[in-house]
mmCIF file of C-alpha atoms in Angstrom:
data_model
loop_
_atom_site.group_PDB
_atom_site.id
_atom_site.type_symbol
_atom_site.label_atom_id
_atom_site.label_comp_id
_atom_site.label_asym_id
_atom_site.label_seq_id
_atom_site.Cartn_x
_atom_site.Cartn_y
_atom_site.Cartn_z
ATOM 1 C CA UNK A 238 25.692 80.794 30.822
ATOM 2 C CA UNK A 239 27.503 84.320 30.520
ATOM 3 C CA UNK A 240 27.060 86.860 33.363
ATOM 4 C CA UNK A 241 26.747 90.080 32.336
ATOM 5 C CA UNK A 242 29.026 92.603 33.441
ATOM 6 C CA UNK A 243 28.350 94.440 36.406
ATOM 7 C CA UNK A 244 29.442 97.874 37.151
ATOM 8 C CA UNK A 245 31.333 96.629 39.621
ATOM 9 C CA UNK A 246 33.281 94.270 37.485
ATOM 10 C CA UNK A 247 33.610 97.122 35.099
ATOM 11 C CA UNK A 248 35.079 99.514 37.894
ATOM 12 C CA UNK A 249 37.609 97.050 39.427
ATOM 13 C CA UNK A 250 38.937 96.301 35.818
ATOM 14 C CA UNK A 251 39.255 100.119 34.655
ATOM 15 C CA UNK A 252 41.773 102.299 36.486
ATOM 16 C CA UNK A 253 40.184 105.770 34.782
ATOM 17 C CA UNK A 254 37.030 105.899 34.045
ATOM 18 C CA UNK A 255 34.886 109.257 33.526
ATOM 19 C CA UNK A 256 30.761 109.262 34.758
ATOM 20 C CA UNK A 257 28.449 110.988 32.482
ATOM 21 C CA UNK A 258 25.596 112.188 34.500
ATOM 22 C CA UNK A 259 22.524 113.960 32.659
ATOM 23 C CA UNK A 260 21.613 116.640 35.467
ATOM 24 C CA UNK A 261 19.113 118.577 33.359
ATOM 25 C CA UNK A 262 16.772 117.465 30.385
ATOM 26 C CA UNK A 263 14.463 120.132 28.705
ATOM 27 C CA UNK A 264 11.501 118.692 26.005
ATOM 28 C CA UNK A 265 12.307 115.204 24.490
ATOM 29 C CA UNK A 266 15.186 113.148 26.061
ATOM 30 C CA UNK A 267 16.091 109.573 25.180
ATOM 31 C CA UNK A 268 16.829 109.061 28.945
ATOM 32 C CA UNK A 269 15.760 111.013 31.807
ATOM 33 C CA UNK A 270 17.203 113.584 34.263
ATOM 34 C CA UNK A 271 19.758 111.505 36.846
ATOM 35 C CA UNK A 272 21.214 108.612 34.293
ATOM 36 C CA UNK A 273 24.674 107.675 34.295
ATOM 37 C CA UNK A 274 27.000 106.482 32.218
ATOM 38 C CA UNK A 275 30.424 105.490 32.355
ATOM 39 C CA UNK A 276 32.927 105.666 30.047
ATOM 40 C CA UNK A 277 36.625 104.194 29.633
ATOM 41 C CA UNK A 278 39.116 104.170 26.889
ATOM 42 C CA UNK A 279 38.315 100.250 25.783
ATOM 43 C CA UNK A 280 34.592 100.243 26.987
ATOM 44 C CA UNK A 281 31.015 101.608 28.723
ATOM 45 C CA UNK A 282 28.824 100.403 30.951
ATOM 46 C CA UNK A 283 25.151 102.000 30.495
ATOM 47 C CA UNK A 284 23.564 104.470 28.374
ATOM 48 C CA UNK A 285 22.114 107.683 27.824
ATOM 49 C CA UNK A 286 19.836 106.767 25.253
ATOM 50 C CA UNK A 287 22.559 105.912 22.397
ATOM 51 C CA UNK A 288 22.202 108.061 18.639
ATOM 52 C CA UNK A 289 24.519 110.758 17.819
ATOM 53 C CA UNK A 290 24.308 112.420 21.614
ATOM 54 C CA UNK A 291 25.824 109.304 23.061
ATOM 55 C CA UNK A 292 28.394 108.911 20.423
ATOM 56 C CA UNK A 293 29.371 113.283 21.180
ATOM 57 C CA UNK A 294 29.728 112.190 24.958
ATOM 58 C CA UNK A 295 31.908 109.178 24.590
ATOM 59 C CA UNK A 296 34.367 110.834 22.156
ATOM 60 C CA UNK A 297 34.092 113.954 24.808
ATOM 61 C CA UNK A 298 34.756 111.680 27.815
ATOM 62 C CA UNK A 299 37.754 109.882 25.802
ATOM 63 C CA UNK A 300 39.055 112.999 25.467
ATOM 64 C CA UNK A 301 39.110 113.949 28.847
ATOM 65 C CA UNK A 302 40.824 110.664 29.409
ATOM 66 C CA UNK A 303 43.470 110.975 26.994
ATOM 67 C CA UNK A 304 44.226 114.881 27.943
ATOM 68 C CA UNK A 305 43.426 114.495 31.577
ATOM 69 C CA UNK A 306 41.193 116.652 32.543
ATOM 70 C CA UNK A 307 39.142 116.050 35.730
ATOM 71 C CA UNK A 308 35.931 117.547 34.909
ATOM 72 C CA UNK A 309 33.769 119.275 31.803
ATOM 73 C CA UNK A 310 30.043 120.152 30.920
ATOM 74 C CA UNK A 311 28.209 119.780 27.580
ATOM 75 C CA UNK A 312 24.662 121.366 26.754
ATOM 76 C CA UNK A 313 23.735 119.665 23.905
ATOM 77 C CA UNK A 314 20.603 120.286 21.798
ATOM 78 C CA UNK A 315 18.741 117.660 20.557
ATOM 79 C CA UNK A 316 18.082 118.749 16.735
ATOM 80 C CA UNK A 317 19.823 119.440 13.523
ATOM 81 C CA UNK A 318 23.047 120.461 14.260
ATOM 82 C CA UNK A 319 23.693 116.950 15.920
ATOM 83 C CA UNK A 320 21.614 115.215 13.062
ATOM 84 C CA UNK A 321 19.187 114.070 16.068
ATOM 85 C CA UNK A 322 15.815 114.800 15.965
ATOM 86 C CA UNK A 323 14.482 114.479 19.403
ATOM 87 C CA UNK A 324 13.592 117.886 19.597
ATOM 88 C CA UNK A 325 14.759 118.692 23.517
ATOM 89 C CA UNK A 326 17.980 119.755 25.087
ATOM 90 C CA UNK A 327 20.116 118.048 28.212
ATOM 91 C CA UNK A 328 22.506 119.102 30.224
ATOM 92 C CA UNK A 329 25.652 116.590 31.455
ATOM 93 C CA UNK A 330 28.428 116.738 33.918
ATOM 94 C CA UNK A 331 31.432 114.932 33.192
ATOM 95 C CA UNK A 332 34.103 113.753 35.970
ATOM 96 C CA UNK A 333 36.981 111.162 36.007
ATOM 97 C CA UNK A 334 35.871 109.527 39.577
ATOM 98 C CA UNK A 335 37.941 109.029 42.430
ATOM 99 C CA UNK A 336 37.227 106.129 44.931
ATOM 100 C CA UNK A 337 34.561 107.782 46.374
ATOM 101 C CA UNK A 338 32.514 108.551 43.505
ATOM 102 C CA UNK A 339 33.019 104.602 42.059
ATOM 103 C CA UNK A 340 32.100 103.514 46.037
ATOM 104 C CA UNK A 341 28.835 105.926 45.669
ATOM 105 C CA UNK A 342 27.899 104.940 42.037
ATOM 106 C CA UNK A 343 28.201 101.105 43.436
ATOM 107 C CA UNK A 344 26.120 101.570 46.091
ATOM 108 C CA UNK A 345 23.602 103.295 43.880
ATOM 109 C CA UNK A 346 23.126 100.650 41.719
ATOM 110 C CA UNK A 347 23.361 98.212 44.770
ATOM 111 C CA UNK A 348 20.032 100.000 45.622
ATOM 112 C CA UNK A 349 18.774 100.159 42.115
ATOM 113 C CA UNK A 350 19.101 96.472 41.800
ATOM 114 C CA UNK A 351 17.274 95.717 44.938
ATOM 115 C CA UNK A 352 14.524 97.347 44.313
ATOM 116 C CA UNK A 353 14.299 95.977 40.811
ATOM 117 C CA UNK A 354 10.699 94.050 40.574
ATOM 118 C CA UNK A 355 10.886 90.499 40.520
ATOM 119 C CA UNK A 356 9.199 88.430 38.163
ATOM 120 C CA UNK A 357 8.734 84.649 39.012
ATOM 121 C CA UNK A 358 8.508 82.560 35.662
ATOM 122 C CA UNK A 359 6.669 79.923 36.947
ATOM 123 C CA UNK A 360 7.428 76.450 34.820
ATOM 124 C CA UNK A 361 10.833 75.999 32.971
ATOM 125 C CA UNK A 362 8.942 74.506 29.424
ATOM 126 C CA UNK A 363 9.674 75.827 26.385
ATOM 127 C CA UNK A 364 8.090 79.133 27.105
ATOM 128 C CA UNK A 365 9.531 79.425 30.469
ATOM 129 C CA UNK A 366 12.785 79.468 29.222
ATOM 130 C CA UNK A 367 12.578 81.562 26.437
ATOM 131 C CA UNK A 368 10.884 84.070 29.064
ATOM 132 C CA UNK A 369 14.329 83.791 30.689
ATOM 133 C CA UNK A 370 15.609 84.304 28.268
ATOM 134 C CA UNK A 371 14.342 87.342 27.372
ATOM 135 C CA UNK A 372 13.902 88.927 30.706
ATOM 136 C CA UNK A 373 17.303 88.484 31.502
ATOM 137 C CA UNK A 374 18.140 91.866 29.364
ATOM 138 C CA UNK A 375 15.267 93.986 30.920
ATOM 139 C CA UNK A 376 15.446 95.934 34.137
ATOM 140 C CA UNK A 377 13.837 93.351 36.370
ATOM 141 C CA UNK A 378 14.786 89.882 38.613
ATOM 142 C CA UNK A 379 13.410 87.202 37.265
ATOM 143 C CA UNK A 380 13.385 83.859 38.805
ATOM 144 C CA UNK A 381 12.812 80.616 36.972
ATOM 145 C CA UNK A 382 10.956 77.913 39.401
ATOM 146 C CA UNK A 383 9.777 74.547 38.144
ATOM 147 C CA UNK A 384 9.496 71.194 40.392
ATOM 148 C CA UNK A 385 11.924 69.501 37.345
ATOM 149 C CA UNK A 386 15.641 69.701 37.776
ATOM 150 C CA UNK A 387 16.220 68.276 33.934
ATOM 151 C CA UNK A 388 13.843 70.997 32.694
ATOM 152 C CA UNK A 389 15.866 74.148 34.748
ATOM 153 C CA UNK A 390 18.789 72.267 33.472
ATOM 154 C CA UNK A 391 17.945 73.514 29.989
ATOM 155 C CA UNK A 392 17.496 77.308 30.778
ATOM 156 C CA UNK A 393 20.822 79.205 29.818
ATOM 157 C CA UNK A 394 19.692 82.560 30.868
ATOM 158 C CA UNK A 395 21.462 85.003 33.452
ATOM 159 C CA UNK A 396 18.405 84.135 35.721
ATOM 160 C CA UNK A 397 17.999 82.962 39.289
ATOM 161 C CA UNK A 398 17.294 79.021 38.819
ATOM 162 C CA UNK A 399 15.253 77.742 41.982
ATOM 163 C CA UNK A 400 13.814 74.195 41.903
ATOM 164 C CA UNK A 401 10.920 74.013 44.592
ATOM 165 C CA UNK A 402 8.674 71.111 45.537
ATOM 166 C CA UNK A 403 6.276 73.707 46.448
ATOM 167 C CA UNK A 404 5.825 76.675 44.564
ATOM 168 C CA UNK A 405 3.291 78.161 46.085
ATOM 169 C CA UNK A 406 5.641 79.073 48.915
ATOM 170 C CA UNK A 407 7.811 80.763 46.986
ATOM 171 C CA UNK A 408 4.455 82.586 45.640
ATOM 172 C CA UNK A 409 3.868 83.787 49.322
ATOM 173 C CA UNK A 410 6.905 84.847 50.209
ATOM 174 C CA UNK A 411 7.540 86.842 47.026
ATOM 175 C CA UNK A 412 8.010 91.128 47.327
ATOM 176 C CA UNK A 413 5.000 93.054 46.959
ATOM 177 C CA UNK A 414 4.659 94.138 43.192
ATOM 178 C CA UNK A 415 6.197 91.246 42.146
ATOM 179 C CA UNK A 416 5.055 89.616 38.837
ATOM 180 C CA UNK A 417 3.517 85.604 38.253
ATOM 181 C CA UNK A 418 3.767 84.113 34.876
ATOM 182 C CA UNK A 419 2.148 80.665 35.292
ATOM 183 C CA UNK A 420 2.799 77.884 32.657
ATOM 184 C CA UNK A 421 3.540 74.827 34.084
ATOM 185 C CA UNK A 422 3.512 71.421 33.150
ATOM 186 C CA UNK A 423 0.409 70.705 34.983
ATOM 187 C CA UNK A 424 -3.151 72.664 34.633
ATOM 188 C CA UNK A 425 -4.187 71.660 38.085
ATOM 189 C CA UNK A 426 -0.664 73.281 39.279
ATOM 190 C CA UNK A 427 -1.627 76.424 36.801
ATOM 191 C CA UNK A 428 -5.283 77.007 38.491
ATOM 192 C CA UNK A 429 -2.796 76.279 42.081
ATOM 193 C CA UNK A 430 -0.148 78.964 41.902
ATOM 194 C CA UNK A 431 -2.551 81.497 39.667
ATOM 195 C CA UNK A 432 -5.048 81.399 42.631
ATOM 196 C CA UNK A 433 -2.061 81.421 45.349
ATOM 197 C CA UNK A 434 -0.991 84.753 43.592
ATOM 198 C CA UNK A 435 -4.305 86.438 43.069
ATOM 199 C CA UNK A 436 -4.776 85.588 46.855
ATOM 200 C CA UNK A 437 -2.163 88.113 47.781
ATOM 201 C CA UNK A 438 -3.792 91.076 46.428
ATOM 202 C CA UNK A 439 -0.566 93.065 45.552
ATOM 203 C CA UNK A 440 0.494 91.191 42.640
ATOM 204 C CA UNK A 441 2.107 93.480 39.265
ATOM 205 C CA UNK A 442 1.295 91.042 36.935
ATOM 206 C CA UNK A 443 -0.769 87.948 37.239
ATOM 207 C CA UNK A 444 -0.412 86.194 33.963
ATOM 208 C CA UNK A 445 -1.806 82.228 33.397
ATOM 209 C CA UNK A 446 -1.006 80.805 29.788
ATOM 210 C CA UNK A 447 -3.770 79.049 28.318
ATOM 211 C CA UNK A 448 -7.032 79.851 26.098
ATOM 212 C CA UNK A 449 -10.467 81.645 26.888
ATOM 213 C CA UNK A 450 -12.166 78.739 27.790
ATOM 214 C CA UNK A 451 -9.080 77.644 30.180
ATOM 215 C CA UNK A 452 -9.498 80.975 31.860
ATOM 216 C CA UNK A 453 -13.315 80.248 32.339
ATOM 217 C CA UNK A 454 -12.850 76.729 34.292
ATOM 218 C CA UNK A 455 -10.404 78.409 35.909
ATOM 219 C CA UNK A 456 -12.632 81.694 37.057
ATOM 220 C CA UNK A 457 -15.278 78.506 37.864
ATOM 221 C CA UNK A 458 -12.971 76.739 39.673
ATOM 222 C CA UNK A 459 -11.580 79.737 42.001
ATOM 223 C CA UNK A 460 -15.463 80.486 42.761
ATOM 224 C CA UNK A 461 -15.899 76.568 43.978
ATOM 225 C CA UNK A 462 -12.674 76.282 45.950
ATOM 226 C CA UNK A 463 -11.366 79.199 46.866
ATOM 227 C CA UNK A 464 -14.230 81.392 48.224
ATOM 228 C CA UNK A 465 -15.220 82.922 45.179
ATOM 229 C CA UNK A 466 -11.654 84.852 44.622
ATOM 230 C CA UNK A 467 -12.024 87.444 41.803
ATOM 231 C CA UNK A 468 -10.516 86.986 38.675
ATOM 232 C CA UNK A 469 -10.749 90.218 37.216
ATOM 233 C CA UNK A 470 -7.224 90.894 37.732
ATOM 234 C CA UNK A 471 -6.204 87.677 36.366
ATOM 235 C CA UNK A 472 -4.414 87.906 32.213
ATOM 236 C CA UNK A 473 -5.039 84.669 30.662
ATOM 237 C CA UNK A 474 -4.659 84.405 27.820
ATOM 238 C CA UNK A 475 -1.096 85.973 27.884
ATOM 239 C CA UNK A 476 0.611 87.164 25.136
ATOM 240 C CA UNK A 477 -2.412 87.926 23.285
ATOM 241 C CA UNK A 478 -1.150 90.406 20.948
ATOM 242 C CA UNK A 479 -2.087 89.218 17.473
ATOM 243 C CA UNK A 480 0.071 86.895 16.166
ATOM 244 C CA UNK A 481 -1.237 83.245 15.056
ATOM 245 C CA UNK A 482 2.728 81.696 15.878
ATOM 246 C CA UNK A 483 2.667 80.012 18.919
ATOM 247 C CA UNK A 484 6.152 79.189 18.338
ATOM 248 C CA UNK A 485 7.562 79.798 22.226
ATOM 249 C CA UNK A 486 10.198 82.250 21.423
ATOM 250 C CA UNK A 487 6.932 84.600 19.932
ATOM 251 C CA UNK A 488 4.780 83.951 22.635
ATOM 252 C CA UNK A 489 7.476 84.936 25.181
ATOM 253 C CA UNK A 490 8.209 87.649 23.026
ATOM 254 C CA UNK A 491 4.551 89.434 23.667
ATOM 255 C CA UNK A 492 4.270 87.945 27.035
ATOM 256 C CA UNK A 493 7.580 89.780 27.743
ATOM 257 C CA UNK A 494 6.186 92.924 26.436
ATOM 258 C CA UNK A 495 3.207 92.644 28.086
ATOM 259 C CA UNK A 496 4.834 92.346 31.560
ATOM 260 C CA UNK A 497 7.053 94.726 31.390
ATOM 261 C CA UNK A 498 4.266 97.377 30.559
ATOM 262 C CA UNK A 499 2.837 96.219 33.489
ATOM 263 C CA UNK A 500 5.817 96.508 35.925
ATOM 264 C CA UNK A 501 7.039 99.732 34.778
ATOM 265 C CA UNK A 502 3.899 101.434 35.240
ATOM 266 C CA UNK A 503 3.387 104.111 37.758
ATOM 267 C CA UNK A 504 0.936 101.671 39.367
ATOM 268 C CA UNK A 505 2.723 98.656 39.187
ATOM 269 C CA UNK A 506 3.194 98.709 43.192
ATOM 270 C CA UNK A 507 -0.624 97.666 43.683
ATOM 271 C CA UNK A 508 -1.456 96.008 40.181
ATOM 272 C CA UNK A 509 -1.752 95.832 36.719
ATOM 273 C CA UNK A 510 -3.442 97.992 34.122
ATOM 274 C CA UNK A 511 -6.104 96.205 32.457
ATOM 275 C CA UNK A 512 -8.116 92.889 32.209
ATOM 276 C CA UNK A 513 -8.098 90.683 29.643
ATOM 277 C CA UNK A 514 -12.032 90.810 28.001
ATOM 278 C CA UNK A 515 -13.594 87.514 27.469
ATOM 279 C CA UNK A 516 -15.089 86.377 23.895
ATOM 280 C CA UNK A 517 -18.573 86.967 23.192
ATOM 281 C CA UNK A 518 -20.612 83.888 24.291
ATOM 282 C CA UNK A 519 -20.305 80.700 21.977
ATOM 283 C CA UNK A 520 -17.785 81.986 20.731
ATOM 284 C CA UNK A 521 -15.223 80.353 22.892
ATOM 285 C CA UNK A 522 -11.283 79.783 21.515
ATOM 286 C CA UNK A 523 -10.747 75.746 21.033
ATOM 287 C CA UNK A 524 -7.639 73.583 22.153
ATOM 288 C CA UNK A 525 -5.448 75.930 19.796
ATOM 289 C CA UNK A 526 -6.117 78.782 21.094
ATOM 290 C CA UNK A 527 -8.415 79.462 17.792
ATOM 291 C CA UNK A 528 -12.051 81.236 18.140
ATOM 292 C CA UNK A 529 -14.779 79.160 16.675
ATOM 293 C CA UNK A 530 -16.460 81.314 13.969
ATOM 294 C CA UNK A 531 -14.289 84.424 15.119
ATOM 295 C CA UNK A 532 -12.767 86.293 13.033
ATOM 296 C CA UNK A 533 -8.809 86.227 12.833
ATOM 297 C CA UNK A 534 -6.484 88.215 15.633
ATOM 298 C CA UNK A 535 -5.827 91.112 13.224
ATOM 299 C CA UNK A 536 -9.363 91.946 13.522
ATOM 300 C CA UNK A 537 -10.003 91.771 17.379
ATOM 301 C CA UNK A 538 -10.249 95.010 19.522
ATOM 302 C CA UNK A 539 -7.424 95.944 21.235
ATOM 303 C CA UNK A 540 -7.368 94.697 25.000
ATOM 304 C CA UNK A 541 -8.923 96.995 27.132
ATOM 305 C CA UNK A 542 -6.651 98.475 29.538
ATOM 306 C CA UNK A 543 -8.880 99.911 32.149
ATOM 307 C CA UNK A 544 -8.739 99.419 35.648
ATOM 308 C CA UNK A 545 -11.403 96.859 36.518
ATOM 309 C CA UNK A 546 -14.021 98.449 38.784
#
């Protein structure tokens, strides 16, 4: 697999290198008050928000490198006279950074990274991995966990690979917040590790792949063996978003999407935004994932993303 380049790899390669810091946005911004960027003469690392203010900065920053100066502003409006229409205005400083700037930018994103919410994939099928492979570009850790060393074998994603004879302890010990995506090999496993991470109660994202009915022997079999736990909280099906492909690199695609949504919400910390509403009676989706006498996914409502009381 290919790591991606860290700003620490990025630093210790580049001897000059000028930060771009927004430090003030007014109206509509691409990126938001605090973002950094960092710009050398044969490369980046980050973005503020890309489009014709990114491309002013860059050239601006080159320049700076090229005619050394040590530090500049821009106040740039976002609107016609930069061919952007955003519509808002931000304010950057500019600095070619000593060793104690790059030591407190590293240490920044040191934090940053740490506090990143984790998302355990768990089973490394053919969804699994393309989940890797997608999550692997969004701001999040996700860990790939499957009891099958041929099947994390597969997986080349710039993703933590953990094989564990017993998932559910990696369940429990996860960070609060954290996100579950459960699609094993196994449905027994599934209704396992889904119930192991509604039982912690602080859970981002509790996602089980499957249909309707799959969710209802599940909510059944949760009320016979585990004390009646809830599944209110529990998204199954995932990826629900209207397409009929079930091709895994489409399903991970709207699983992705639906995650992330969930973990990047200002209430991600204690758990996710909606509930996933079940099909009217009898009309239950078969071992396809298809709804008897329903009509098709373009029609359905929307999913309903209130809290559940």
């Amino acid at each position: 697999m290919t790591r991606r380049l860290s700003l620490q790899d990025f630093l210790a390669s580049r001897k000059h290198v000028v930060q771009v810091r927004l430090t003030r946005v007014r109206g509509s911004s691409p990126r938001e008050a605090g973002t950094s960027m960092f710009v050398a003469a044969d490369g980046l690392w980050g973005t503020i928000g890309g489009g014709q203010l990114e491309y002013i900065t860059i050239d601006h920053a080159r320049r700076m490198l090229r005619q050394h100066v040590i530090s500049d502003t821009l106040d740039v409006p976002l609107g016609p006279e930069i061919g952007q229409c955003c519509g808002g205005r931000v304010e950057m400083s500019l600095a070619q950074m000593r060793q104690a700037d790059r030591d407190a930018a590293m240490a920044r994103q040191q934090a940053e990274d740490q506090a990143l919410p984790h998302v355990y994939v768990m089973g490394a099928g053919h969804v699994g991995r393309a989940l890797a492979d997608l999550f692997q570009h969004m701001p999040l850790r996700c860990i790939l966990i499957d009891q099958r060393a041929e099947e994390l074998a597969l997986c080349n994603a710039d993703v933590e690979i953990r094989q564990s004879a017993i998932p559910e302890i990696d369940i429990a010990t996860a960070p609060a917040g954290s996100g579950f995506v459960v699609l094993t090999h196994d449905h027994a496993l599934d209704f396992l590790l889904a119930s192991a991470a509604l039982q912690r109660g602080d859970a981002g994202y509790v996602g089980l792949i499957g249909s309707a009915t799959k969710r209802e022997k599940f909510r059944r079999w949760c009320r016979d063996h585990c004390d009646g736990l809830g599944t209110d909280r529990l998204i199954c099906p995932i990826g629900a978003g209207g397409s009929r492909d079930k091709r895994p690199s489409v399903i991970a695609a709207f699983v992705a999407a639906e995650v992330i949504a969930d973990l990047t919400s200002a209430t991600a910390a204690t758990a996710p935004e909606r509930s996933m509403e079940m099909p009217p009676k009898g009309k239950q989706p078969d071992a396809e994932g298809v709804t008897a006498g329903a009509p098709s996914r373009q029609g359905l409502r929307p999913l309903d993303r209130r809290r559940p009381p």
